[in-house]
PDB file of C-alpha atoms in Angstrom:
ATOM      1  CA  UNK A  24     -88.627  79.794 -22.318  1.00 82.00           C
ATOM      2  CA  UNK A  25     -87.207  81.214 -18.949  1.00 95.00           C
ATOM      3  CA  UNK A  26     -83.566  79.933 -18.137  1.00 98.00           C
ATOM      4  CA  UNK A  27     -83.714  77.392 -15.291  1.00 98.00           C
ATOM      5  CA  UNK A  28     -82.160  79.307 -11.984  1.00 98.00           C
ATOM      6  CA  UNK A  29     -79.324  77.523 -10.060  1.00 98.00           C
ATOM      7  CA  UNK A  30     -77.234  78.141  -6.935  1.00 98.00           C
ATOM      8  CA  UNK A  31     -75.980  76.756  -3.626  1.00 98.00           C
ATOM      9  CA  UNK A  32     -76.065  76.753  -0.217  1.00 97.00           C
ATOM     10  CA  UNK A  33     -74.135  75.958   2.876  1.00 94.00           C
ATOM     11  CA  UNK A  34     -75.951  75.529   6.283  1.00 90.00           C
ATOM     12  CA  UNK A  35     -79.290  77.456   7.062  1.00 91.00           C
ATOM     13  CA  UNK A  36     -80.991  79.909   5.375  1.00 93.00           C
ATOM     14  CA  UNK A  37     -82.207  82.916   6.573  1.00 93.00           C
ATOM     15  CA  UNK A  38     -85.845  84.958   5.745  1.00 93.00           C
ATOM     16  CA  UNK A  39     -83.753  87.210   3.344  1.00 95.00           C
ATOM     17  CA  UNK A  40     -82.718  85.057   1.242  1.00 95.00           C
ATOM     18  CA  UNK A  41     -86.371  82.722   1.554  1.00 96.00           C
ATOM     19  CA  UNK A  42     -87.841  86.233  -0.102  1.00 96.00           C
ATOM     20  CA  UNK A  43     -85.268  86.586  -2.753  1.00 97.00           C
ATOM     21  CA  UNK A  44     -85.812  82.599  -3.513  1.00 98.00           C
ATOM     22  CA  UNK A  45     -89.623  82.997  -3.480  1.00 97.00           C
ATOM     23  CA  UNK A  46     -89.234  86.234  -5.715  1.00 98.00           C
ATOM     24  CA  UNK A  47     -87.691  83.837  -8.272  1.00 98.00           C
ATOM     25  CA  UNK A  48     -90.037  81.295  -8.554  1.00 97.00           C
ATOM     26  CA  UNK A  49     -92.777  83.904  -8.778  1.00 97.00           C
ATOM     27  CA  UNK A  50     -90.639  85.336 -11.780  1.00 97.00           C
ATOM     28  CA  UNK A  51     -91.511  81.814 -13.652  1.00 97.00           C
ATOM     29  CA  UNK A  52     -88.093  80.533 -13.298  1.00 98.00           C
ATOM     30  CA  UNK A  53     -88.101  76.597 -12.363  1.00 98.00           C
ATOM     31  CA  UNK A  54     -85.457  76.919  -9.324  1.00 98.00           C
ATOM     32  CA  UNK A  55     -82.403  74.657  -7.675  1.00 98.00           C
ATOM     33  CA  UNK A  56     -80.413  75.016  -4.565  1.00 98.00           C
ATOM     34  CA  UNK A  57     -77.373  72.828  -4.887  1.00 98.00           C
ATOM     35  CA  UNK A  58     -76.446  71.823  -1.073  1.00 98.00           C
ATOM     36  CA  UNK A  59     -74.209  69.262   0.867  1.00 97.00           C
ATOM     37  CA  UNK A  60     -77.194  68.511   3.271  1.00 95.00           C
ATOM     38  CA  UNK A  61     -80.925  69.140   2.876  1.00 95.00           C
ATOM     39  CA  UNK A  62     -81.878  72.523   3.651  1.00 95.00           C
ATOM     40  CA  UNK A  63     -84.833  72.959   6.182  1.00 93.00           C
ATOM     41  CA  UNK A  64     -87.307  76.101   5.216  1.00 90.00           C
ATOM     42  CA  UNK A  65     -86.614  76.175   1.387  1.00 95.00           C
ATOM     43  CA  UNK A  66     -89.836  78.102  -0.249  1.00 95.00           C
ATOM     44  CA  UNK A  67     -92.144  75.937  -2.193  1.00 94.00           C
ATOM     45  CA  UNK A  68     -91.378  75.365  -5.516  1.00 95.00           C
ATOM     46  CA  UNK A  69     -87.923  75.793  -4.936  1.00 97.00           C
ATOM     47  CA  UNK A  70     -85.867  72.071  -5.840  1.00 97.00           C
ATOM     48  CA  UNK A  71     -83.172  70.945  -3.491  1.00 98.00           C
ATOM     49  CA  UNK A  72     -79.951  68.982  -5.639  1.00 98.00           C
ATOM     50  CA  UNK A  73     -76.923  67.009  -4.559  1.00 98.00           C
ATOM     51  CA  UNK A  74     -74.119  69.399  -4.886  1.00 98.00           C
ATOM     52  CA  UNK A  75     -71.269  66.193  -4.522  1.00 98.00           C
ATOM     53  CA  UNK A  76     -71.837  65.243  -8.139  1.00 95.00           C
ATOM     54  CA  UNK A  77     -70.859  68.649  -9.353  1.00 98.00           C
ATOM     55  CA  UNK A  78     -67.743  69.493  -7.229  1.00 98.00           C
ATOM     56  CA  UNK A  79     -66.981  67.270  -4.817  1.00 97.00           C
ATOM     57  CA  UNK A  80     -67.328  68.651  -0.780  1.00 96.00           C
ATOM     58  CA  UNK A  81     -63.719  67.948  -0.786  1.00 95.00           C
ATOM     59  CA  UNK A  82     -62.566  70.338  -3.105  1.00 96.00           C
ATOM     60  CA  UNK A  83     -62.458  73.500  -0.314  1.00 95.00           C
ATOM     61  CA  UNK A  84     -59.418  71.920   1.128  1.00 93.00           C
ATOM     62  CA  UNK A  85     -57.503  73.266  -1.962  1.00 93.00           C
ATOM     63  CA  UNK A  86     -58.662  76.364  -0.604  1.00 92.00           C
ATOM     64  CA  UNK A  87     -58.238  76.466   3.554  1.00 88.00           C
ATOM     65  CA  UNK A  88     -58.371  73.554   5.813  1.00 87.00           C
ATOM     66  CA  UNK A  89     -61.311  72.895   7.560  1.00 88.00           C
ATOM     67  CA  UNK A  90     -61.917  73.468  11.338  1.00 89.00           C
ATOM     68  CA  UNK A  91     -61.209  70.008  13.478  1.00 89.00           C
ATOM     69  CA  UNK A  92     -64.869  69.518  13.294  1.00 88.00           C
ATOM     70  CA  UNK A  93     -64.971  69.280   9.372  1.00 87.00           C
ATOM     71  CA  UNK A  94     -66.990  72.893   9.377  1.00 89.00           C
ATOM     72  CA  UNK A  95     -66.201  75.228   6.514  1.00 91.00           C
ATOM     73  CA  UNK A  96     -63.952  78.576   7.757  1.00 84.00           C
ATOM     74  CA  UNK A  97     -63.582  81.911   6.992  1.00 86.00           C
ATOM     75  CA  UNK A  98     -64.146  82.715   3.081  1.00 89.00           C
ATOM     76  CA  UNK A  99     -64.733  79.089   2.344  1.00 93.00           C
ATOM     77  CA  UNK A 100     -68.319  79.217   1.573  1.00 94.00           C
ATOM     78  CA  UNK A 101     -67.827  81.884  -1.115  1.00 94.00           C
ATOM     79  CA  UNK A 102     -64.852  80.762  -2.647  1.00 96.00           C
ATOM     80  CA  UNK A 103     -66.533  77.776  -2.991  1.00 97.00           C
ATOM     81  CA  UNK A 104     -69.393  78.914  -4.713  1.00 97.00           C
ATOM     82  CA  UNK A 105     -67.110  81.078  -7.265  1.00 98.00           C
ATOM     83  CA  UNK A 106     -65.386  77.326  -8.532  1.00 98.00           C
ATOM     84  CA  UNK A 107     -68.876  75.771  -8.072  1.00 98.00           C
ATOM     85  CA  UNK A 108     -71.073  78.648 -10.700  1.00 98.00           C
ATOM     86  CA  UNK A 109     -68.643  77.744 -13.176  1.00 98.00           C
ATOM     87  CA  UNK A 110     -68.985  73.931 -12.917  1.00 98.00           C
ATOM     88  CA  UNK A 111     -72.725  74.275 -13.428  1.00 98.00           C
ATOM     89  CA  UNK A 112     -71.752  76.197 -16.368  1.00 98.00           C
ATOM     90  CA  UNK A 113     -69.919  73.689 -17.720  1.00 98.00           C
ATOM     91  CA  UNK A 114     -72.931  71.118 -16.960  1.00 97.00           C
ATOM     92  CA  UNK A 115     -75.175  73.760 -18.576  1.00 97.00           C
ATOM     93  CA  UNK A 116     -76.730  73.626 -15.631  1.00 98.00           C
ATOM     94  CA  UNK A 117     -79.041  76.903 -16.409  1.00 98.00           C
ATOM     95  CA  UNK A 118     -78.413  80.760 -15.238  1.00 98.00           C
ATOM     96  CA  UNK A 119     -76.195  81.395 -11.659  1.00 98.00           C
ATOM     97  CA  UNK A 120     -78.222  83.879  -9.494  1.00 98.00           C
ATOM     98  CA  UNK A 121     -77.002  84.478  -5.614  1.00 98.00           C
ATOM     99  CA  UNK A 122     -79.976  83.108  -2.990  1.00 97.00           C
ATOM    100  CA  UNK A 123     -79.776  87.019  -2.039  1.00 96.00           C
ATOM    101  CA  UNK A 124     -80.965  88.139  -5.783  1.00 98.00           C
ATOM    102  CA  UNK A 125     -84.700  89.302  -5.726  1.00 98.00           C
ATOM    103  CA  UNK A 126     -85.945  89.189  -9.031  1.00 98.00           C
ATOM    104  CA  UNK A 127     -88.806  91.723 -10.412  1.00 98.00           C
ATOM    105  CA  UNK A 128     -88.901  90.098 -13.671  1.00 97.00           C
ATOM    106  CA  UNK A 129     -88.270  86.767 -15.508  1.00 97.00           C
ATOM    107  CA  UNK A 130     -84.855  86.861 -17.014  1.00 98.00           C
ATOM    108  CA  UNK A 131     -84.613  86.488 -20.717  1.00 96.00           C
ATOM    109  CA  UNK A 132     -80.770  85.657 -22.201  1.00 96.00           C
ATOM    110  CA  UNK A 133     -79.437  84.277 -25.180  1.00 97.00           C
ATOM    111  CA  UNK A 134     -77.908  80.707 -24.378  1.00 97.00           C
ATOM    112  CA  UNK A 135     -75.607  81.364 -27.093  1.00 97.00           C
ATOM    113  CA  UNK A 136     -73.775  84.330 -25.458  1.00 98.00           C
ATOM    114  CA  UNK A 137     -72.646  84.819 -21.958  1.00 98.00           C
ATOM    115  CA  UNK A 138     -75.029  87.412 -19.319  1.00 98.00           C
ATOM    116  CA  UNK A 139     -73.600  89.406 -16.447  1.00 98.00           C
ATOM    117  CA  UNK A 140     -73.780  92.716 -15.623  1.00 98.00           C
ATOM    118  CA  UNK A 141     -71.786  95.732 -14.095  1.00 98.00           C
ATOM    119  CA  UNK A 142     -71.262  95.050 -10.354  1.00 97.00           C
ATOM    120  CA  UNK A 143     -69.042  98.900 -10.057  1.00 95.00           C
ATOM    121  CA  UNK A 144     -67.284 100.772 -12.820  1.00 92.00           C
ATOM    122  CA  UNK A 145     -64.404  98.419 -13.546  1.00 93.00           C
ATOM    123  CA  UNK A 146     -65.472  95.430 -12.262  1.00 96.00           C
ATOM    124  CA  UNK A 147     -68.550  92.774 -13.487  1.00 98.00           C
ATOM    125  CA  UNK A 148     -70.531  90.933 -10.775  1.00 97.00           C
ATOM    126  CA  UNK A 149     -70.936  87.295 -10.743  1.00 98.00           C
ATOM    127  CA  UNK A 150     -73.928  86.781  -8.961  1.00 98.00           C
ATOM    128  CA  UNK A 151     -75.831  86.973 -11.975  1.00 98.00           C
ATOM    129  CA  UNK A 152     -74.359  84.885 -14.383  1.00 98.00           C
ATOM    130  CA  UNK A 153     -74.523  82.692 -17.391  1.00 98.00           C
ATOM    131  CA  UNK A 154     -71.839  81.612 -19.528  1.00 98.00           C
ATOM    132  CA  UNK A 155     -72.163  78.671 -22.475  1.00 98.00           C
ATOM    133  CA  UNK A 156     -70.635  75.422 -21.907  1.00 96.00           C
ATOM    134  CA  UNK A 157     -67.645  75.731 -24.055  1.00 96.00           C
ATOM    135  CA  UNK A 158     -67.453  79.970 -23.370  1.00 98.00           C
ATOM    136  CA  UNK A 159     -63.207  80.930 -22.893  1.00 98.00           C
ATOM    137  CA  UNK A 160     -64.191  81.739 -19.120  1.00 98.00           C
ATOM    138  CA  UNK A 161     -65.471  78.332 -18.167  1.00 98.00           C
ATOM    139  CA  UNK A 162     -62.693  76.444 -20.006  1.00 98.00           C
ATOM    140  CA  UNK A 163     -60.358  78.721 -18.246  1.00 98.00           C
ATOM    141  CA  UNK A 164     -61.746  77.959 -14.691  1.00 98.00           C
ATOM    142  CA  UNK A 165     -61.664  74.412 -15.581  1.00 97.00           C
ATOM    143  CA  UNK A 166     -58.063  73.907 -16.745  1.00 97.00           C
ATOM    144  CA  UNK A 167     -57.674  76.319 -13.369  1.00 97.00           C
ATOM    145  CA  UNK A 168     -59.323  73.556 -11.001  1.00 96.00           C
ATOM    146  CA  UNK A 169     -57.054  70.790 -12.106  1.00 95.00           C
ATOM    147  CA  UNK A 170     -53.962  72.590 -10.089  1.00 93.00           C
ATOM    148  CA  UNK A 171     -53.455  71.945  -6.570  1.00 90.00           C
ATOM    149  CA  UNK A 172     -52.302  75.590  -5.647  1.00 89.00           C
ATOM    150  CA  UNK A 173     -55.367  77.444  -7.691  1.00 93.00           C
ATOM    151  CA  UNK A 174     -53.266  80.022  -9.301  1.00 93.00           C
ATOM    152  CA  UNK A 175     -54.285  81.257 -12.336  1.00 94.00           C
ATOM    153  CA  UNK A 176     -52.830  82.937 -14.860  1.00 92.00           C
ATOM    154  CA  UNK A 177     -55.102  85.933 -14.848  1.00 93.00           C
ATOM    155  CA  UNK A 178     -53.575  87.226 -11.807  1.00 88.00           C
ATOM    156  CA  UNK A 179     -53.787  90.968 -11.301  1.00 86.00           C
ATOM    157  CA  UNK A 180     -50.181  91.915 -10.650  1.00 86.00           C
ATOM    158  CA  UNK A 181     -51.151  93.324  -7.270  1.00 85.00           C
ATOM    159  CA  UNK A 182     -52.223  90.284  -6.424  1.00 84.00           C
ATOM    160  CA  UNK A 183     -49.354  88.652  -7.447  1.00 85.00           C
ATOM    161  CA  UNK A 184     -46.930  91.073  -5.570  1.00 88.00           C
ATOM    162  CA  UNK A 185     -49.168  90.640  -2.517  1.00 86.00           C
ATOM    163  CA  UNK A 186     -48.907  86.822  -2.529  1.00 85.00           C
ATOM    164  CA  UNK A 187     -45.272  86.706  -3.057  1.00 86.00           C
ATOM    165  CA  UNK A 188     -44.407  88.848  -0.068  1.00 86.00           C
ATOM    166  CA  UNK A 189     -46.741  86.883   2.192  1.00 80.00           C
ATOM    167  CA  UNK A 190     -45.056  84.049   1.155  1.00 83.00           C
ATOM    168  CA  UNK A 191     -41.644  85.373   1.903  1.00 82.00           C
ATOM    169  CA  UNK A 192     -43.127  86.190   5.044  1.00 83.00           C
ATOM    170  CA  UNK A 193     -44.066  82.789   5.672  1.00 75.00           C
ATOM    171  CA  UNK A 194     -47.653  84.189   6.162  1.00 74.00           C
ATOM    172  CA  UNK A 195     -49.140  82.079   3.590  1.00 74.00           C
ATOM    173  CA  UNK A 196     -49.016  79.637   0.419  1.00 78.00           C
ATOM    174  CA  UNK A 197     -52.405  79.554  -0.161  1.00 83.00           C
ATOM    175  CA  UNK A 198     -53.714  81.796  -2.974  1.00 88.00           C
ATOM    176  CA  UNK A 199     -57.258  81.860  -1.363  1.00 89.00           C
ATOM    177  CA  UNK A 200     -55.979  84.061   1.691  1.00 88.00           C
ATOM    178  CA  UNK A 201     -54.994  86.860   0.308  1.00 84.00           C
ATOM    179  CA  UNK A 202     -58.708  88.312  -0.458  1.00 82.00           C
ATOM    180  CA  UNK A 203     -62.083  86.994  -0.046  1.00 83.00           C
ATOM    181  CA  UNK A 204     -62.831  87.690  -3.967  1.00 88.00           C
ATOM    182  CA  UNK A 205     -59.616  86.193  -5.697  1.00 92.00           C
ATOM    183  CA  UNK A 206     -62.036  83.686  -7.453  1.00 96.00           C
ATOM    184  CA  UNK A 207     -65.055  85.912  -7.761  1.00 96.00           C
ATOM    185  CA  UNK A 208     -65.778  89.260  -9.731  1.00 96.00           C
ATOM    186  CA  UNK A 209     -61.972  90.653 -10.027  1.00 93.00           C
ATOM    187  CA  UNK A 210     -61.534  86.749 -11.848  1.00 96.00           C
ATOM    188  CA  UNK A 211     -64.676  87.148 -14.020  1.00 97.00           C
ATOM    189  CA  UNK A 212     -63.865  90.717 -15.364  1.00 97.00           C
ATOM    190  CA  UNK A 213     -60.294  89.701 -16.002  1.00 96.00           C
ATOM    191  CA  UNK A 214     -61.313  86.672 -18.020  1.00 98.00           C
ATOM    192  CA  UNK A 215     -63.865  88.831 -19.937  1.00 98.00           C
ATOM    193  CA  UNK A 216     -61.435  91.239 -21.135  1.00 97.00           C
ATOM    194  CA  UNK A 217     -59.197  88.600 -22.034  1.00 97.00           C
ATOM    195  CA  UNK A 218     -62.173  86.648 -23.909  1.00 98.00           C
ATOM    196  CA  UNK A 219     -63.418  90.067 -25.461  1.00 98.00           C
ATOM    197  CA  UNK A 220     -66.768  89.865 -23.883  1.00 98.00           C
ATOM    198  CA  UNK A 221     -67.069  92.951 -21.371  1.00 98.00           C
ATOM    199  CA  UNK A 222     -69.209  94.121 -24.792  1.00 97.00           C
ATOM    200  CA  UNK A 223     -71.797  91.828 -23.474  1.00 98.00           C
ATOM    201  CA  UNK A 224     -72.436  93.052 -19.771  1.00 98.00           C
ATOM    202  CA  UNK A 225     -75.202  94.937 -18.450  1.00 98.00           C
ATOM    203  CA  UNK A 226     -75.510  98.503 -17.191  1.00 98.00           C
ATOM    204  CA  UNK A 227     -75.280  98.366 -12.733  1.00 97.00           C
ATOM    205  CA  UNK A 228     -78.905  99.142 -12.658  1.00 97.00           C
ATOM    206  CA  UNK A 229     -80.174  95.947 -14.100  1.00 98.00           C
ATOM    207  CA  UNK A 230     -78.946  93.908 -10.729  1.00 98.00           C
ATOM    208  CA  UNK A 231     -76.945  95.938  -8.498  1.00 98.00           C
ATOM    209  CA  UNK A 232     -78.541  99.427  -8.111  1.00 97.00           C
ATOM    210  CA  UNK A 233     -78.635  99.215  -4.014  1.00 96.00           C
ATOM    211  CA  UNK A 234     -75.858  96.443  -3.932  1.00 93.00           C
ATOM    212  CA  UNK A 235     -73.646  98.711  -2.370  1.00 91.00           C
ATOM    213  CA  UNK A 236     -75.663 100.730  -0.229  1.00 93.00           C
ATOM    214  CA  UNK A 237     -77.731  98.050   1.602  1.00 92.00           C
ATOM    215  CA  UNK A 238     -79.708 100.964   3.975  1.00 93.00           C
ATOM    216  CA  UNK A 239     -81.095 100.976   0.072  1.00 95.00           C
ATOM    217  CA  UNK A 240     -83.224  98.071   1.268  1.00 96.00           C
ATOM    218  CA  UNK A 241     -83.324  97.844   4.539  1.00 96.00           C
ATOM    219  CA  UNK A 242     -84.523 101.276   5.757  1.00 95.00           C
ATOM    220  CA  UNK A 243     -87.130 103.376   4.887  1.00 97.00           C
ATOM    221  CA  UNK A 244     -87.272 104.949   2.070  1.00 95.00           C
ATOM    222  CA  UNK A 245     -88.782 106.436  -1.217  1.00 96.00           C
ATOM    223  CA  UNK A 246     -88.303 102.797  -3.246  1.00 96.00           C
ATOM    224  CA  UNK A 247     -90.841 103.613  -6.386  1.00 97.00           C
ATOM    225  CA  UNK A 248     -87.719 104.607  -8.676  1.00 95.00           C
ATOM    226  CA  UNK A 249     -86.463 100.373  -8.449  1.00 97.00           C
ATOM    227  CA  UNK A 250     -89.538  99.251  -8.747  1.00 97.00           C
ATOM    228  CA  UNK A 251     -90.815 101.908 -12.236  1.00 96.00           C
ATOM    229  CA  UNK A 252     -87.649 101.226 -13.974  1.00 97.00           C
ATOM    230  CA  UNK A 253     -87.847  98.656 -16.931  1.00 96.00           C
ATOM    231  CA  UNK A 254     -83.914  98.644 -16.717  1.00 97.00           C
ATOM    232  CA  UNK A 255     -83.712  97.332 -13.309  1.00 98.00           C
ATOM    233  CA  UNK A 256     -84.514  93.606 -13.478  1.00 98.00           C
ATOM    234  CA  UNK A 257     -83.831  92.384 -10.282  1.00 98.00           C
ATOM    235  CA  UNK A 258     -81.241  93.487  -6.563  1.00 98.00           C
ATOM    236  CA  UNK A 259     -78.678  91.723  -5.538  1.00 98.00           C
ATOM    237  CA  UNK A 260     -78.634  92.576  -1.820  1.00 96.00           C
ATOM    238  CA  UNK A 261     -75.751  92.848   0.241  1.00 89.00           C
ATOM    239  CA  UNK A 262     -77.155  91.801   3.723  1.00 88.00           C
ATOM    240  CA  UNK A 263     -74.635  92.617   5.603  1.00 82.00           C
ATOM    241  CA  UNK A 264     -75.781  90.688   8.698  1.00 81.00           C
ATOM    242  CA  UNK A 265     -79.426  92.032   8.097  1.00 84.00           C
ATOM    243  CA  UNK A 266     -80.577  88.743   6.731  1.00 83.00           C
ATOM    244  CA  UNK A 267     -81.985  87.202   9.758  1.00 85.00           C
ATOM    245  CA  UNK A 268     -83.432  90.691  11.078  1.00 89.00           C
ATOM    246  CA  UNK A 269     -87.831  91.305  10.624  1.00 92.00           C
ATOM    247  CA  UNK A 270     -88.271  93.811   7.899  1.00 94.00           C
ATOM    248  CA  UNK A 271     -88.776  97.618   8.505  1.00 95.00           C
ATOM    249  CA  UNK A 272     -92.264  99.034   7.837  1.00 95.00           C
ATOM    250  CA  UNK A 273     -91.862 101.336   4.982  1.00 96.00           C
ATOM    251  CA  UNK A 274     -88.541  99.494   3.402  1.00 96.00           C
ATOM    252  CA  UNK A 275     -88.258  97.646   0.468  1.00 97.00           C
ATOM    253  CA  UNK A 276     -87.200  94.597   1.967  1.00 96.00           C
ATOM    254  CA  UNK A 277     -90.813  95.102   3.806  1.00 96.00           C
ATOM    255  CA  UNK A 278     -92.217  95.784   0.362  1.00 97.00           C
ATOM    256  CA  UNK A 279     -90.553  92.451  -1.239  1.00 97.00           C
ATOM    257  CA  UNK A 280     -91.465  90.050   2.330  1.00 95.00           C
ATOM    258  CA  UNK A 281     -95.178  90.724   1.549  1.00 95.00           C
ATOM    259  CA  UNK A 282     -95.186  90.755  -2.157  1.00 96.00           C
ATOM    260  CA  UNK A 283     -93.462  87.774  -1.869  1.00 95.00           C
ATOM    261  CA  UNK A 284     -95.039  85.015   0.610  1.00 82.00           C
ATOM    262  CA  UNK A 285     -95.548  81.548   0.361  1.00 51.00           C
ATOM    263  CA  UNK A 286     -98.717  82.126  -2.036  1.00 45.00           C
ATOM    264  CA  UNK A 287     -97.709  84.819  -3.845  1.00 44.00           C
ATOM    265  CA  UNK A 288     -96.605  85.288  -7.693  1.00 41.00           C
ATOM    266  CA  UNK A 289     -96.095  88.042 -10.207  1.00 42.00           C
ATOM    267  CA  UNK A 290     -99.037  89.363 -12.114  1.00 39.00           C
ATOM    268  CA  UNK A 291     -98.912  87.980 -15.417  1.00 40.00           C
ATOM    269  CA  UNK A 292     -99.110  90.599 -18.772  1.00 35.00           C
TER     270      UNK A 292
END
């Protein structure tokens, strides 16, 4: 059986990231989006879960206050998700894809071991990811969300030099400042090494062979080569503000938005 496919979601979400969805479901994957608030324009078949019950809204004030309206600021949403992946792994909640990960095949994994993959060539991505329930990384993140400060003890000493001077500057005494990804990939690939599990982790082509080049997608282009190799099992895409923009003729993001549609699904063998 296919892994069930969770995430979240804060606010509204765009056509890119409706395609990537609807490219999951057609994959066979049974598909939740964890949100605060029901999300209008979620693609059929795709479920919609209370995200309270698995870490509370109140939980991104350990990372940055919130704007006097109660709205989310700056890095929040992201940070958020890194601390809210690795509750779901702890809940066993299924396999952790980003909303912006278009899938070209069912993903297959071994529940018993964790599944990431090569985001650049030092450094694992985590928006692919599955880790068991009682798997060094989660436990780590766990014992890590108990503190009020969220430092952990995997800290890159770079990132510890960095924080201490902004502190001495008066700058900052929040962790979460210093870089958008303190939580995210640098966090994961430290915690792998430590755990001995980089052994486990994908070659960059199986998710993030146009991750960062996003023109990859977006423009037009020769796309054949992502869509003939058996190694590349899905794209995490990088939108970088493209999400909400129509599709070029002749991309692959023009390619994937009519594959893709409400009625579509992927050929079965």
């Amino acid at each position: 059986m296919l892994p069930d496919i969770v995430t979240f979601w804060h606010g509204s979400i765009d056509a890119l990231r409706q395609t990537c969805l609807r490219s999951q479901v057609a994959a066979g994957h049974k598909v939740t989006v964890y949100s605060f608030d029901p999300i209008p324009g979620l693609p059929e078949g795709v479920g919609n879960a209370e995200a309270e019950a698995v870490l509370p809204h109140s939980f991104a004030e350990k990372l940055r206050p919130a704007e006097p309206d109660g709205s989310w600021r700056d890095w929040t949403m992201l940070q958020f998700s890194d601390f809210f992946r690795m509750r779901l792994m702890a809940q066993r909640a299924g396999l952790w894809l980003d909303a912006d990960v278009l899938l070209l095949k069912g993903v297959e994994l071994d529940p018993a071991k964790p599944y990431f993959a090569w985001e650049r060539p030092r450094q694992l991505g985590n928006s692919v990811l599955y880790l068991p329930q009682n798997d060094p990384i989660v436990r780590a993140f766990e014992a890590l969300m108990q503190q009020d400060e969220l430092i952990p003890d995997w800290l890159a000493l770079r990132h510890r030099l960095t924080f201490a001077m902004r502190r001495l500057r008066g700058k900052s005494n929040r962790l979460a400042d210093i870089r958008v990804a303190i939580y995210g990939p640098a966090a994961l690939t430290a915690l792998a090494r430590r755990a001995d599990e980089l052994q486990h982790a994908l070659p960059k082509r199986s998710f993030y062979a146009v991750h960062a080049e996003p023109r990859l997608f977006f423009e037009p282009s020769d796309f054949s080569r992502y869509l003939n190799d058996p190694g590349i099992i899905g794209l995490h895409i990088s939108p970088k503000g493209r999400g909400k923009a129509a599709p070029i003729p002749g991309s692959l993001y023009a390619w994937a938005a009519q594959r893709f549609g409400q009625r579509n699904t992927l050929s079965k063998p």
